[in-house]
Structures are given as structure tokens and as C-alpha cells.
Amino acid sequence: MPKMKTHRGAAKRFKIKKSGYIKRSRAFKRHILNKKSSKRKRNLRKATGLAPGDAKVVMKMIKIVKR
């Protein structure tokens, strides 16, 4: 079976920390920003973690298989 290729879109969107924690950026910060409060926009700047159920799929896309 051939090697699995890295999903380039996933590789750009997610960062895997040394502890195995996967970081992602938040949604809703691209446009229509004038109706969103400053507090909300400030909180959207921060990165957040990925849900454990989604982490397994992302690990496969980025070719990291835990055994």
C-alpha cells in the first residue's frame, strides 16, 4: 500500500503541540466585523483546542498515527 499523503489544507489550518494537543483558529473573524462587539472580536483572536472526536481525524490527515 502506498504512503498516505499529508492533507495540505489541514496542515495549514492545524498545529500539533508537543503534548499532542491540536490548536486551531476560531471561525467568524473574517468579515462583517462592524456589528460584532470589540470584546467578541478580541476573544476570537485567541486560538483554541480541537474536540477529541475531531482530533483523531485530523491526526490521520496530518499523517500522525498514535499507537
Short mmCIF file of C-alpha atoms in Angstrom, two decimals:
data_model
loop_
_atom_site.label_atom_id
_atom_site.label_comp_id
_atom_site.label_asym_id
_atom_site.label_seq_id
_atom_site.Cartn_x
_atom_site.Cartn_y
_atom_site.Cartn_z
CA MET A 1 0.00 0.00 0.00
CA PRO A 2 1.40 3.46 -0.87
CA LYS A 3 2.27 6.05 1.72
CA MET A 4 -0.52 8.33 2.91
CA LYS A 5 -0.10 11.91 1.75
CA THR A 6 -0.49 14.88 4.06
CA HIS A 7 -3.71 16.83 3.54
CA ARG A 8 -2.19 20.22 2.69
CA GLY A 9 -5.28 22.20 3.77
CA ALA A 10 -5.30 20.50 7.18
CA ALA A 11 -1.55 21.03 7.59
CA LYS A 12 -2.05 24.79 7.14
CA ARG A 13 -5.05 25.02 9.49
CA PHE A 14 -3.93 22.96 12.48
CA LYS A 15 -0.82 22.95 14.67
CA ILE A 16 0.06 19.98 16.84
CA LYS A 17 1.73 20.86 20.13
CA LYS A 18 4.37 18.57 21.69
CA SER A 19 1.85 17.30 24.22
CA GLY A 20 -0.37 16.05 21.37
CA TYR A 21 -2.85 18.91 21.80
CA ILE A 22 -4.16 20.25 18.46
CA LYS A 23 -4.57 24.00 18.08
CA ARG A 24 -6.98 25.65 15.65
CA SER A 25 -8.09 29.20 14.92
CA ARG A 26 -11.64 30.38 15.57
CA ALA A 27 -14.32 30.99 12.97
CA PHE A 28 -16.38 34.20 12.40
CA LYS A 29 -13.41 36.61 12.33
CA ARG A 30 -13.14 37.30 8.59
CA HIS A 31 -15.84 39.78 7.55
CA ILE A 32 -18.96 41.65 8.76
CA LEU A 33 -16.96 42.80 11.77
CA ASN A 34 -18.71 46.12 12.43
CA LYS A 35 -21.73 44.51 14.12
CA LYS A 36 -19.58 42.32 16.37
CA SER A 37 -18.51 43.81 19.67
CA SER A 38 -14.87 44.57 20.43
CA LYS A 39 -14.94 42.03 23.24
CA ARG A 40 -16.21 39.32 20.91
CA LYS A 41 -13.61 40.12 18.25
CA ARG A 42 -10.85 40.16 20.85
CA ASN A 43 -11.88 36.71 22.09
CA LEU A 44 -11.99 35.39 18.51
CA ARG A 45 -8.29 36.25 18.12
CA LYS A 46 -7.26 33.55 20.57
CA ALA A 47 -6.56 30.05 19.33
CA THR A 48 -8.50 27.17 20.81
CA GLY A 49 -8.22 23.42 21.03
CA LEU A 50 -9.81 20.80 18.84
CA ALA A 51 -12.53 18.48 20.15
CA PRO A 52 -11.23 14.97 20.94
CA GLY A 53 -13.57 13.37 18.39
CA ASP A 54 -12.25 15.59 15.60
CA ALA A 55 -8.64 15.22 16.71
CA LYS A 56 -8.46 11.59 15.57
CA VAL A 57 -9.50 12.53 12.01
CA VAL A 58 -7.08 15.48 11.87
CA MET A 59 -4.21 13.31 13.09
CA LYS A 60 -4.81 10.97 10.13
CA MET A 61 -4.91 13.92 7.71
CA ILE A 62 -1.59 15.18 9.02
CA LYS A 63 -0.13 11.64 8.99
CA ILE A 64 0.47 11.28 12.71
CA VAL A 65 -0.69 7.89 13.86
CA LYS A 66 -0.63 7.20 17.59
CA ARG A 67 -0.12 3.57 18.55
#
